[in-house]
CSV table of C-alpha atoms in Angstrom, one decimal:
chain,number,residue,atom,x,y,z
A,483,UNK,CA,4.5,37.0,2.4
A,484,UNK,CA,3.3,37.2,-1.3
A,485,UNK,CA,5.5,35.6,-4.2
A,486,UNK,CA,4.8,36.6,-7.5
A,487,UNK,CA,5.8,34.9,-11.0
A,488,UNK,CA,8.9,32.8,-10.1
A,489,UNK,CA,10.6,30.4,-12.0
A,490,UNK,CA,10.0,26.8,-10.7
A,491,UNK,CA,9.9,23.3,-11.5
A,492,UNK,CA,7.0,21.0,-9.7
A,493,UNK,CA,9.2,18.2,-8.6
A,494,UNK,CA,6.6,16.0,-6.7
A,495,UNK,CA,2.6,16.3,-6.1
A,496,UNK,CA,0.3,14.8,-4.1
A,497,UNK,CA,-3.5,14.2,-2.8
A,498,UNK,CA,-4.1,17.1,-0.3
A,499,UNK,CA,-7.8,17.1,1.0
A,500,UNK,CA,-10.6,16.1,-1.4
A,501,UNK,CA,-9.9,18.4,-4.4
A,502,UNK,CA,-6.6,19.8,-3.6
A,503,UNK,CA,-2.9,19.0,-4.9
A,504,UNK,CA,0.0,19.3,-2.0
A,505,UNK,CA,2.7,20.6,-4.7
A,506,UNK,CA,6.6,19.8,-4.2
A,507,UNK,CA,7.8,23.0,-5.8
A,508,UNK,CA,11.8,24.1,-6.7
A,509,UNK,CA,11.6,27.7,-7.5
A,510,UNK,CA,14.7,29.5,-8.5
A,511,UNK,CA,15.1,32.2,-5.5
A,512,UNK,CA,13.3,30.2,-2.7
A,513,UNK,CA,14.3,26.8,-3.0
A,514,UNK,CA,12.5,23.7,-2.6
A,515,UNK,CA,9.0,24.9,-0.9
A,516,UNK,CA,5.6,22.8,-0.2
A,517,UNK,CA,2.8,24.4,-1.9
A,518,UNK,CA,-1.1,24.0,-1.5
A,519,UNK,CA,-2.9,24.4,-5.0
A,520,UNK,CA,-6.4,24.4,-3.8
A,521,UNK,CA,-9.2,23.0,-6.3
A,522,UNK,CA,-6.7,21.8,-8.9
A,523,UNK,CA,-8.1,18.4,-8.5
A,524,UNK,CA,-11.0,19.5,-9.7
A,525,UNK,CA,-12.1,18.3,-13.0
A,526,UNK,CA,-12.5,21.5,-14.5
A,527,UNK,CA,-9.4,22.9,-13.1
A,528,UNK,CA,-6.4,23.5,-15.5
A,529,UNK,CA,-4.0,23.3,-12.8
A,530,UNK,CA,-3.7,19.7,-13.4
A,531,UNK,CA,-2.2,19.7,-16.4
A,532,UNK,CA,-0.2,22.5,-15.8
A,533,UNK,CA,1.4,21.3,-12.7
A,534,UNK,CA,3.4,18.3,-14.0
A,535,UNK,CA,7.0,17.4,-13.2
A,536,UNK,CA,9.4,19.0,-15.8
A,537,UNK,CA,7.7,21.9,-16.7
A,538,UNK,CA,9.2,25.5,-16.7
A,539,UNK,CA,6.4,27.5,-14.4
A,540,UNK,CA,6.1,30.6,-13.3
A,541,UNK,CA,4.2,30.1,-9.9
A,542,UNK,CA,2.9,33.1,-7.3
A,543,UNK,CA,1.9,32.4,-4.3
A,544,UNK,CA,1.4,33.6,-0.7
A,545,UNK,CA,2.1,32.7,3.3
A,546,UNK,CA,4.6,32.3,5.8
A,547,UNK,CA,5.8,29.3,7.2
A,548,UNK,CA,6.2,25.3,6.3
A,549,UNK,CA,3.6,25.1,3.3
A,550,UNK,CA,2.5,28.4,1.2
A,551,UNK,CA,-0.6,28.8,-0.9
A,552,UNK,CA,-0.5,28.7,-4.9
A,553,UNK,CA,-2.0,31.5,-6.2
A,554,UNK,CA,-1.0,31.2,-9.6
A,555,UNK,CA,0.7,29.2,-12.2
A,556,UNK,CA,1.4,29.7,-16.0
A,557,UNK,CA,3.6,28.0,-18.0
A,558,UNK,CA,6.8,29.9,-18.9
A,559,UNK,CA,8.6,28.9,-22.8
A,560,UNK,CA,10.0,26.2,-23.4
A,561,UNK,CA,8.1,23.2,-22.8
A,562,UNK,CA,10.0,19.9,-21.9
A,563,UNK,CA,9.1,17.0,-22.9
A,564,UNK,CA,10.7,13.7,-21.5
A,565,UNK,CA,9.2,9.8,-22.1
A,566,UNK,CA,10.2,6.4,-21.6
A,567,UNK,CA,14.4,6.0,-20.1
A,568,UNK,CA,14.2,10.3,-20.1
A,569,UNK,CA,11.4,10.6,-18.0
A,570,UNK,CA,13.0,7.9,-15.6
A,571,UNK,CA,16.2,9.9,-15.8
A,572,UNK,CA,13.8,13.2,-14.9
A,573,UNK,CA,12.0,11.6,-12.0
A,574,UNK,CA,15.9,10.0,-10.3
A,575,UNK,CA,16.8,14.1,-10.7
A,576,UNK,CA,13.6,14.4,-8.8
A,577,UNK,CA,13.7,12.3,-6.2
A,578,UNK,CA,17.1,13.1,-5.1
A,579,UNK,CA,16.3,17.1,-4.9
A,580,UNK,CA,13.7,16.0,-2.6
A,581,UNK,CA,15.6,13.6,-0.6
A,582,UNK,CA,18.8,16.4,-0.2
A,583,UNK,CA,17.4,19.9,-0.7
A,584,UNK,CA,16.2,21.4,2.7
A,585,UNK,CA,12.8,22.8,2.1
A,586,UNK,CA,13.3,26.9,2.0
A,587,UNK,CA,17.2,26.8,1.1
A,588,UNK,CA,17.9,28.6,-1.9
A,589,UNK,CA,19.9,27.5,-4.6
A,590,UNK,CA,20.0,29.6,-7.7
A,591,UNK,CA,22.8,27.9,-9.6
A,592,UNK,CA,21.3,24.1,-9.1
A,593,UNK,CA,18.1,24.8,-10.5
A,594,UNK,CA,20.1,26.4,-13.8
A,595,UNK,CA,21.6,23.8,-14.2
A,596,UNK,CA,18.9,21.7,-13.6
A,597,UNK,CA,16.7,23.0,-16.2
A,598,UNK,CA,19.5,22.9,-18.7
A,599,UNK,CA,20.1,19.2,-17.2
A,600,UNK,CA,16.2,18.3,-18.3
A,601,UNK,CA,16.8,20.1,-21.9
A,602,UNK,CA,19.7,18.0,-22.6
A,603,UNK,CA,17.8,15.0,-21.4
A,604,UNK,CA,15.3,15.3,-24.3
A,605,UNK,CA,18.0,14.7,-26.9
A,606,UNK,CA,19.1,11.7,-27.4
A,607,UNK,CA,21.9,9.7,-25.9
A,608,UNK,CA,24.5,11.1,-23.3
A,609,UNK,CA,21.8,10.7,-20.3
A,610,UNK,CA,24.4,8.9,-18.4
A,611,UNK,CA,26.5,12.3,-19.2
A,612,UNK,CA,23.7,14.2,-18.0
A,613,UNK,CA,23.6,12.8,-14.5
A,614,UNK,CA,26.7,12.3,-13.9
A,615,UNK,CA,27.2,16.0,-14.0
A,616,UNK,CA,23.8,16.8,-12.5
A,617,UNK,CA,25.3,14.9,-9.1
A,618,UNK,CA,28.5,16.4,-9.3
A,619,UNK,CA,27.3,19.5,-9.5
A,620,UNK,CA,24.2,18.6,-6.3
A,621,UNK,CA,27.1,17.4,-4.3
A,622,UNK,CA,28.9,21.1,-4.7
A,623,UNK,CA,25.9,22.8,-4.0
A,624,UNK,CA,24.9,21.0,-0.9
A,625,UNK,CA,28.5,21.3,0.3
A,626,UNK,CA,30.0,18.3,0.2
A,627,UNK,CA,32.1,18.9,-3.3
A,628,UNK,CA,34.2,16.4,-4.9
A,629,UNK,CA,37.8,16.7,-5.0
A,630,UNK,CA,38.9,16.0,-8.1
A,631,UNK,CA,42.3,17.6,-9.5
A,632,UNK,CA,44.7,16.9,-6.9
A,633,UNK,CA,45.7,14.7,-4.2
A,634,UNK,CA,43.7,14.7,-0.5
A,635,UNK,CA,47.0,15.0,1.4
A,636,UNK,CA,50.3,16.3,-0.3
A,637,UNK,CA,48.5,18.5,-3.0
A,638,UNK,CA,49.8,16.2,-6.1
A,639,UNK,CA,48.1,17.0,-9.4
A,640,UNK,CA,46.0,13.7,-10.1
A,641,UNK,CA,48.1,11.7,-12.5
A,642,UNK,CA,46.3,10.2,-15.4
A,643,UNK,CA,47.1,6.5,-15.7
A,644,UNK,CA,47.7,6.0,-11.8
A,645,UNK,CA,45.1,4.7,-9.4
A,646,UNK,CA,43.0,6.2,-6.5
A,647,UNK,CA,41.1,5.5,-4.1
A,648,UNK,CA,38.6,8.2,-3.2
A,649,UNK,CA,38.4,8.1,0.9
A,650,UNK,CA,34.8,9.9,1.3
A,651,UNK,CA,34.6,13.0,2.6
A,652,UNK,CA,38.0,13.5,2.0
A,653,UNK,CA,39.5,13.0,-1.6
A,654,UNK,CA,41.6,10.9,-3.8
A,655,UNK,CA,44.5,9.2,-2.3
A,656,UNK,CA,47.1,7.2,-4.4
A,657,UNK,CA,46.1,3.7,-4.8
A,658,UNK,CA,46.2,1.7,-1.8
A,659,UNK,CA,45.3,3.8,0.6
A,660,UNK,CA,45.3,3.2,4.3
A,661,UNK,CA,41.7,3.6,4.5
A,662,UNK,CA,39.0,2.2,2.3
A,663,UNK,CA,37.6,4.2,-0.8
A,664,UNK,CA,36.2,4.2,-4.2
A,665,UNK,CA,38.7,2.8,-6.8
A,666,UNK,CA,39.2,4.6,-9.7
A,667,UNK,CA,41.6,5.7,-12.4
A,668,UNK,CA,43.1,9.4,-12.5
A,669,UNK,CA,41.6,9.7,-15.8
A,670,UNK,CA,38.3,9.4,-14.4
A,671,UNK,CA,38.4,12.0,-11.9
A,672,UNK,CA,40.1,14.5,-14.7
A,673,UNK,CA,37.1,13.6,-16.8
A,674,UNK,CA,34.9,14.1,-14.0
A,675,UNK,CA,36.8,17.2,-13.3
A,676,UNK,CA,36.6,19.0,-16.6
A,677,UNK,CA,33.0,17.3,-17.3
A,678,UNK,CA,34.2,15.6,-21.1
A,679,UNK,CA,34.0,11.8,-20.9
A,680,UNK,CA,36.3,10.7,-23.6
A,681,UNK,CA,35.3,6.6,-22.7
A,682,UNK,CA,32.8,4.0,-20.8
A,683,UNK,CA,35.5,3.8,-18.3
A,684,UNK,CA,35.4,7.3,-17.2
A,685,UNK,CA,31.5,7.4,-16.7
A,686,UNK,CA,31.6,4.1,-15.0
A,687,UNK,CA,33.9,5.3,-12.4
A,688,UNK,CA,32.3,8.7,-12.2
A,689,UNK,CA,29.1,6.6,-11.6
A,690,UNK,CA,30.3,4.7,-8.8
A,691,UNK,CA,32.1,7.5,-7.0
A,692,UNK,CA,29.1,9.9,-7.1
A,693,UNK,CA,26.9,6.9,-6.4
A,694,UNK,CA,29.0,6.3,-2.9
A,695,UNK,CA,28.8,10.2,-2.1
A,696,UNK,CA,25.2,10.6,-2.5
A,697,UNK,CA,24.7,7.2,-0.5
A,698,UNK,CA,26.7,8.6,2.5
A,699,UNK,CA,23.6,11.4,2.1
A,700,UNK,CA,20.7,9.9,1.4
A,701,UNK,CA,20.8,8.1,4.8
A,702,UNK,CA,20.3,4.6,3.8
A,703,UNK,CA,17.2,4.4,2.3
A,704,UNK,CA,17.7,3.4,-1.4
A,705,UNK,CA,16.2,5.8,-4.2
A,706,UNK,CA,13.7,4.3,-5.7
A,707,UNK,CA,13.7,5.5,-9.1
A,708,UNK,CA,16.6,3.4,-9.7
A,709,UNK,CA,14.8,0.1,-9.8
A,710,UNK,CA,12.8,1.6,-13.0
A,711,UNK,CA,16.2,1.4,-14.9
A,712,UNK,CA,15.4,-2.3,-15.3
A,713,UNK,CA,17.9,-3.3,-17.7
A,714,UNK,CA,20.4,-2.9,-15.8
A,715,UNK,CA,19.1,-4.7,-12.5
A,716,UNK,CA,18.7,-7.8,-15.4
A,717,UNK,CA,21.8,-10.2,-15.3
A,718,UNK,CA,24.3,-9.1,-18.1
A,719,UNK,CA,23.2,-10.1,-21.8
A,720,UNK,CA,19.7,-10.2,-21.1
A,721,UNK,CA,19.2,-6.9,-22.5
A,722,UNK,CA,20.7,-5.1,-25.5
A,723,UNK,CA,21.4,-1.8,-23.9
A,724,UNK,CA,23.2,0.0,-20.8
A,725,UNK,CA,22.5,1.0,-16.8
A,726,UNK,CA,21.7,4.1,-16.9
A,727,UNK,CA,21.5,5.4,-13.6
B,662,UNK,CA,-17.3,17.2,27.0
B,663,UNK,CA,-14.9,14.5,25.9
B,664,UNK,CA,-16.5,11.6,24.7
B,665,UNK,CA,-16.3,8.0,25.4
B,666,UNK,CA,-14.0,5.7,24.4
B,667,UNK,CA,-16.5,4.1,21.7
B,668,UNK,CA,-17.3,7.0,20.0
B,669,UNK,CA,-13.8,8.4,20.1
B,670,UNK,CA,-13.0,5.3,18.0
B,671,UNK,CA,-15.8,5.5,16.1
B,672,UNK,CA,-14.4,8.7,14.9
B,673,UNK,CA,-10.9,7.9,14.6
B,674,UNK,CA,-12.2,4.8,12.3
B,675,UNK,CA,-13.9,7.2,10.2
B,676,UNK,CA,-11.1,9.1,9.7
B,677,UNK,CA,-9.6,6.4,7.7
B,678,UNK,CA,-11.8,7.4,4.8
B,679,UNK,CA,-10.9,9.5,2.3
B,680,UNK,CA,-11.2,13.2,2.3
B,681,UNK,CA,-12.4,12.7,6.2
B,682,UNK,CA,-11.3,14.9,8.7
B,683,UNK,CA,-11.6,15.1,12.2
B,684,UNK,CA,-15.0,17.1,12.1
B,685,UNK,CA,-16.1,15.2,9.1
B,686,UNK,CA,-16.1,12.3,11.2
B,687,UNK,CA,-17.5,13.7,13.7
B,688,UNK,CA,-20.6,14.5,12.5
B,689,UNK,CA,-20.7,11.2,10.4
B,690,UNK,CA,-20.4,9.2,13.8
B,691,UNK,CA,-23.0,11.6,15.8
B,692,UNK,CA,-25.4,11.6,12.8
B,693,UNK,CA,-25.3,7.6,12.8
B,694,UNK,CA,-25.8,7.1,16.7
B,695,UNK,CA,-28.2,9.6,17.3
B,696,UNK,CA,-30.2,9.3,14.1
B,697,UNK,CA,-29.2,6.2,11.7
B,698,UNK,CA,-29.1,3.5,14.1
B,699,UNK,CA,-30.4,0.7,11.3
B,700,UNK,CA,-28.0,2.4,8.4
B,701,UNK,CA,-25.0,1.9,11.0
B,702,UNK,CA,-26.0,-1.3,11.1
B,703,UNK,CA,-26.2,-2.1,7.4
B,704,UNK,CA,-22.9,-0.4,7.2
B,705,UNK,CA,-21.5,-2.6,9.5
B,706,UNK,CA,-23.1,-5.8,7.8
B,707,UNK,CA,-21.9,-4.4,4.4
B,708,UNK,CA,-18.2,-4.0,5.1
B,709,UNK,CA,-18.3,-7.3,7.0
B,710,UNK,CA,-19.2,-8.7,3.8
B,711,UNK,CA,-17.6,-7.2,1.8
B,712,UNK,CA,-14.2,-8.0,3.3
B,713,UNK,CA,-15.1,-11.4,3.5
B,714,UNK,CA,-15.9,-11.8,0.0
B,715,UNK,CA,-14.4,-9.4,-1.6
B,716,UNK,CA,-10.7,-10.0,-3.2
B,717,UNK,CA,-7.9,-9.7,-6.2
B,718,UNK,CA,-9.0,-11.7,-9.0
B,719,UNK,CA,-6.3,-14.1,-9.9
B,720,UNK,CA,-5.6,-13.0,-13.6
B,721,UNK,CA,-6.5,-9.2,-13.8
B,722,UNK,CA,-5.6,-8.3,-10.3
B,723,UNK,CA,-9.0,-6.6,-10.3
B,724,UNK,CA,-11.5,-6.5,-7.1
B,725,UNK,CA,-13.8,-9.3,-7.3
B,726,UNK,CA,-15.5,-12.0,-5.4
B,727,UNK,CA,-14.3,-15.2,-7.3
B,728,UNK,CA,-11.1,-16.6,-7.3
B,729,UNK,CA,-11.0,-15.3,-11.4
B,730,UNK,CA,-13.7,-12.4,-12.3
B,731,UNK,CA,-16.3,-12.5,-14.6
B,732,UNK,CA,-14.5,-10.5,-17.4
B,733,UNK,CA,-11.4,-12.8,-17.1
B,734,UNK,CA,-13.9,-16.2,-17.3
B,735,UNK,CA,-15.6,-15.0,-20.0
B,736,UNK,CA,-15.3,-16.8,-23.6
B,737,UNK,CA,-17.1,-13.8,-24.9
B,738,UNK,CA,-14.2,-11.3,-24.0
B,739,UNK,CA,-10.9,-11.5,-26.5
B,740,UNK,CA,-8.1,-13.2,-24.4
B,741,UNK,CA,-5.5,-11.8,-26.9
B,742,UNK,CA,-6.0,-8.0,-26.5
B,743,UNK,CA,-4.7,-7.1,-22.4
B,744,UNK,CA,-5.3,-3.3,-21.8
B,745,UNK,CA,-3.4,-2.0,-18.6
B,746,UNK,CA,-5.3,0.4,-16.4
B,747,UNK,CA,-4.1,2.0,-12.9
B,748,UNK,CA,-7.3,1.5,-11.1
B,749,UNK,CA,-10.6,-0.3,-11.0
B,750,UNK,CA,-12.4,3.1,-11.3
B,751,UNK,CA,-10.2,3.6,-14.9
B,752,UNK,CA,-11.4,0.0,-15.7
B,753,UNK,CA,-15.0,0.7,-15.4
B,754,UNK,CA,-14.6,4.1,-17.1
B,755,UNK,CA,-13.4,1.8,-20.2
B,756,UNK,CA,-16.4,-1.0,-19.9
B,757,UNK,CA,-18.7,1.5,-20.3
B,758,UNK,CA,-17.2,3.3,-23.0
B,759,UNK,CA,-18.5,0.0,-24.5
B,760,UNK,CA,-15.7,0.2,-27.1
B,761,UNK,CA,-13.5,-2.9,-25.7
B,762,UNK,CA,-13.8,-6.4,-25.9
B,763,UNK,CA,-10.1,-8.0,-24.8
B,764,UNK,CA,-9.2,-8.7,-21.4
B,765,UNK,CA,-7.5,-6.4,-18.5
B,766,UNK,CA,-5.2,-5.9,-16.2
B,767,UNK,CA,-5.0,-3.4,-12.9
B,768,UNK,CA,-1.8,-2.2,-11.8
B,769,UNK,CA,-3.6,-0.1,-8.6
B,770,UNK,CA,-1.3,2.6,-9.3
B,771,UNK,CA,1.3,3.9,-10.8
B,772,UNK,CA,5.6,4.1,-10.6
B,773,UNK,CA,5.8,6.9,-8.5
B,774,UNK,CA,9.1,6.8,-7.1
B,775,UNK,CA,8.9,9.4,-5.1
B,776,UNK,CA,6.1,7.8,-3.3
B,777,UNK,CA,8.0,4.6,-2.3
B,778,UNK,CA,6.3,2.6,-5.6
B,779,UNK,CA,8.2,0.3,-7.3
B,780,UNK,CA,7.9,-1.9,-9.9
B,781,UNK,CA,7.4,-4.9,-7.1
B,782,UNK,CA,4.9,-2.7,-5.1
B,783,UNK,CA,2.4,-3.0,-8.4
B,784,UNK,CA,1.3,-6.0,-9.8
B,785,UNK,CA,4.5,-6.4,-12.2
B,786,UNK,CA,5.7,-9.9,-11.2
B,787,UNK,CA,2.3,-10.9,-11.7
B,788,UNK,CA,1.9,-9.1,-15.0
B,789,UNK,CA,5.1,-10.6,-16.1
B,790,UNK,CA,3.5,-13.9,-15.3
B,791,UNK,CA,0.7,-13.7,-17.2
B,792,UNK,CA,2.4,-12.6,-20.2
B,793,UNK,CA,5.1,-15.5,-20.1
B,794,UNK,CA,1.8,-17.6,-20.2
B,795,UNK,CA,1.4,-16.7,-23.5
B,796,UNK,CA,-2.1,-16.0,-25.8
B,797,UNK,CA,-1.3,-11.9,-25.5
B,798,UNK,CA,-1.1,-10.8,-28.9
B,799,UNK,CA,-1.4,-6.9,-28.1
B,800,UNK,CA,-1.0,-4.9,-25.0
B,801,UNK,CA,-2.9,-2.1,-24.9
B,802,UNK,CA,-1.7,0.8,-22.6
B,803,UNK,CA,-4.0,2.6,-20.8
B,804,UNK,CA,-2.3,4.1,-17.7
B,805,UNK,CA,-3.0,7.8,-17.2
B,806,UNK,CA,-1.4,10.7,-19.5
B,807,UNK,CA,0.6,11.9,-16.2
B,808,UNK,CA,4.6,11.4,-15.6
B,809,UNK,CA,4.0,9.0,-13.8
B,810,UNK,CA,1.6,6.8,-16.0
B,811,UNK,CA,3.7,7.5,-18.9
B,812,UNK,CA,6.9,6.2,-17.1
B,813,UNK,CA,4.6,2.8,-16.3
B,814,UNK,CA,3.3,2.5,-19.8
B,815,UNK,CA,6.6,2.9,-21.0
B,816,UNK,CA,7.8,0.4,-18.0
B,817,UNK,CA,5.6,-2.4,-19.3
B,818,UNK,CA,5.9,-1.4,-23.1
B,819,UNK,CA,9.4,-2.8,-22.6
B,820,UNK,CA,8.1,-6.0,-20.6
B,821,UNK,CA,5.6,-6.9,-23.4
B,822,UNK,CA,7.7,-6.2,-26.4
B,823,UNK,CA,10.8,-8.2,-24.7
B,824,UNK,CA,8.2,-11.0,-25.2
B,825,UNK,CA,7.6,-10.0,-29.0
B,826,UNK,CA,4.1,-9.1,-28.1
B,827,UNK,CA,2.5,-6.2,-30.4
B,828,UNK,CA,2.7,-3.0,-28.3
B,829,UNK,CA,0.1,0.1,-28.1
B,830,UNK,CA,-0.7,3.0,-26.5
B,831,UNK,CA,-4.2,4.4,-26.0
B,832,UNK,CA,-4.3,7.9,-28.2
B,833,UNK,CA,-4.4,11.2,-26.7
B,834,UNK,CA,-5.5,15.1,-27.8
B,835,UNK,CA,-8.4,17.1,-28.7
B,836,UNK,CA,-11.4,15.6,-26.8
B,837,UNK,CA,-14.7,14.8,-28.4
B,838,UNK,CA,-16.7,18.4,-28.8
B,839,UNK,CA,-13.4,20.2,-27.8
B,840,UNK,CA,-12.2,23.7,-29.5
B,841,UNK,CA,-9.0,23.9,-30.1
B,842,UNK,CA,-8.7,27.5,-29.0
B,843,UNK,CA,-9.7,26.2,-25.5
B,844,UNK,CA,-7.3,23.3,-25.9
B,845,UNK,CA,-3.8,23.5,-23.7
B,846,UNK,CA,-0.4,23.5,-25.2
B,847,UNK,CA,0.8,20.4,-24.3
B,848,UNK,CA,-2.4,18.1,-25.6
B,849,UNK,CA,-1.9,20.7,-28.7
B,850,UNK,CA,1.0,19.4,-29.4
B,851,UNK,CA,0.4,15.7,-28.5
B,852,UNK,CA,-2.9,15.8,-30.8
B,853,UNK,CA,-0.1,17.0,-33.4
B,854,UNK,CA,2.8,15.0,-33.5
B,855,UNK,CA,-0.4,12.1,-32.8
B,856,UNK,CA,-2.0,12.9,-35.9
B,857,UNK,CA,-3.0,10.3,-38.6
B,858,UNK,CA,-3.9,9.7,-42.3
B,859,UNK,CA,-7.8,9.3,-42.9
C-alpha cells in the first residue's frame, strides 16, 4: 500500500536502528500510524529537522501492516511554533493521543481540531481553554462523550446554580447522588457544553471532570507531561501564576 | 548447529550495545573467540575497570572517576557561569569548541514525556541543589534545539530565574560557512527573530 502526501502531525519519535527515526505519526485519513524514516538520523539528513512534534507535514509513505516506511516528508504552510508552558501544553496533547488513539483508527475531525488546538496555543493566554476543549472533544471522538446539557436519568435541562455530581460513564445527576461522582456546578457543565468559560470556576470544574474521564482511560498510569507544569505541583503561593494542565 | 550456552550469552550480552543486532553480535562474539582471544580479554579487563572506577561526579553529574571531576575541582574554570548540556558527548563537543570557561552540568537527557522522563528521572533535584548553594551568577542553556530540549531549557530557565540567577540561552541559526539558500525554514526564521545589533 503506497500513501502519498497526507496531512500529519509527528506526535512522538524515537531511536530505530543506528541511523533511523521510529516516527509516531497522526495523519488525517489514517490515524495514528508508526512510521520508519530510514537515514534521518543521519547528519546530513533533513529529515531531522523536519520531523518535529507540531509541525503541519505532508508525509508519503508505503507498506502494509503494524509499521510503514516514510518515503517522504515536506513541510505543508503554516509552521507552528510553541516554547516554554505552550510546548508543555503541545507535548500533554501529545501524549494523550498516543496513550488513547488505536494505531490505524481514523479520525478526521480530532486531528482538525487538533491542528487548530496547536494554532491557538501559540497565542497567548487561554491554554487552559485550549485543553479543556481539546479533551472534551478526545473523549467524543473515542466514544465515551460527556453529557453535558441534561440530567443522566429523568432528561432535566441542567439548571445553572444547582449542583451535580457527574457519575462516570454515565452523566450529571442532581447533587447528592446515590453514587459517587465529580462535583460540580450546572454552570460549569453549560460552559463546558457551549465551550465559552465566562469564570475560573467553570474551567476548574471542567478540569476536574475531564481529568476523572480520561483517568478512567488512561488505565492508571499517570501522564507524565503533567509533572512539567511545575507550578502548580508547588504548594500554593510559591509561584505567581496558575496549573495549567 | 545451535551453539553453547556460553556463546549464546556471549551474544545476547552483545546485544546490549547499541545499534547491535542479533547477527551483529554474532559475528562480534565469533570474530573474538576464534580470532581475538587477547582483545576479548582486554575488553573484559577494560569494562571491569571501568565499572569499577568509573562514576557520576558529585557536582556536574558528569562521568568521572573522582568523587568531583577535574572540570568541577578546577580554580582555573569560572564557578559562576553553569552551562546545561543533555549528554557527556554535548559536553565534550563544547570543551573543544575551546570557547567556555565556566563550569557544567549534565542532565543525561532530556523531558521527554512520552518516554516516561520526568523532571525526577534527570538530574533536577540535584540541579536544584546546586543552585540553592549559591555562586551561579548565569545559567547558560545548552540543551539541544529539539522539542524536547527546548521544553528542558525552558524547565530549568524557570528553576534558575526563581533563584534570581541571570538566565541564557545558547544562540541558534545560520551555521558558520552556511548559505542561506540552503538553510531550512525554521532556523530561517530562528536566525531572524534571533538577530542582533553589531
Amino acid at each position: 500500500m503506497r500513501v502519498q502526501q497526507q496531512a500529519a502531525f509527528v506526535l512522538h519519535h524515537g531511536h530505530y536502528g543506528e541511523s533511523s527515526l521510529l516516527v509516531e505519526v497522526f495523519a488525517r485519513g489514517y490515524g495514528r500510524l508508526g512510521l520508519i524514516a530510514r537515514g534521518a538520523r543521519r547528519p546530513r539528513s533533513g529529515l531531522r529537522t523536519l520531523l518535529a512534534p507540531f509541525q503541519p507535514l505532508l508525509v508519503s509513505w508505503s507498506g502494509r501492516g503494524e509499521l510503514g516506511t516514510l518515503t517522504s516528508a515536506e513541510a505543508a504552510e503554516g509552521a507552528i511554533d510553541l516554547s516554554g508552558e505552550q510546548a508543555y501544553c503541545g507535548l500533554y496533547l501529545n501524549e494523550l493521543l498516543v496513550r488513547l488513539l488505536h494505531r490505524h483508527d481514523p479520525h478526521e475531525n480530532l486531528f482538525d481540531i487538533y491542528g487548530r488546538s496547536l494554532r491557538r496555543l501559540q497565542q497567548p493566554g487561554g491554554s487552559e481553554v485550549v485543553l479543556r476543549l481539546f479533551e472534551k472533544h478526545l473523549l467524543q471522538d473515542l466514544g465515551y462523550g460527556l453529557v453535558l446539557d441534561r440530567e443522566v436519568c429523568g432528561n432535566s435541562p441542567i439548571v445553572p446554580d444547582a449542583d451535580y455530581d457527574y457519575v462516570l460513564d454515565r452523566g450529571p445527576m442532581p447533587a447528592p447522588a446515590a453514587e459517587s461522582g465529580v462535583r460540580l456546578k450546572g454552570a460549569s457543565l453549560l460552559a463546558l457544553a457551549c465551550e465559552q468559560f465566562p469564570d475560573a470556576v467553570a474551567l476548574r470544574d471542567s478540569k476536574l471532570l475531564t481529568r476523572a474521564c480520561l483517568a478512567r482511560h488512561l488505565g492508571g498510569r499517570p501522564l507524565h507531561s503533567r509533572s512539567l507544569f511545575r507550578l502548580g505541583r508547588r504548594p500554593a503561593g510559591s509561584a505567581g501564576k496558575g496549573q495549567i494542565s | 548447529m545451535s551453539d553453547t550456552p556460553a556463546i549464546d550469552g556471549l551474544k545476547q550480552a552483545l546485544r546490549r550495545l547499541p545499534g547491535v543486532g542479533p547477527k551483529t553480535a554474532q559475528r562480534m562474539a565469533f570474530h573474538l573467540l576464534e580470532r581475538d582471544r587477547d582483545g576479548a580479554r582486554l575488553i573484559v579487563e577494560a569494562l571491569g575497570s571501568a565499572l569499577e572506577r568509573v562514576q557520576q561526579c558529585r557536582s556536574c553529574n558528569n562521568l568521572c572517576e573522582q568523587e568531583v571531576c577535574a572540570l568541577c575541582s578546577s580554580a582555573r574554570r569560572d564557578a559562576g557561569l553553569l552551562c546545561i548540556v543533555e549528554s557527556p558527548a554535548d559536553l565534550a563537543s563544547l570543551e573543544q569548541c575551546g570557547a567556555y570557561t565556566g563550569r557544567y552540568f549534565v542532565l543525561m537527557g532530556h523531558l521527554s514525556p512520552l518516554d516516561g522522563v520526568g523532571p525526577d528521572e534527570l538530574g533536577i533535584p540535584r540541579l536544584e541543589a546546586l543552585l540553592d548553594a549559591g555562586g551561579v551568577r548565569e545559567v547558560i542553556l545548552a540543551t539541544n534545539l529539539t522539542v524536547e530540549g527546548e521544553a528542558t531549557a525552558h524547565y530549568v530557565g524557570e528553576l534558575a530565574r526563581e533563584r534570581n540567577i541571570l538566565v541564557t540561552r545558547i544562540a541558534h541559526g545560520v551555521p558558520l560557512g552556511g548559505e542561506l539558500e540552503y538553510t531550512d525554514r525554521g532556523t530561517l526564521a530562528r536566525a531572524f527573530s534571533g538577530r542582533r545589533e553589531v
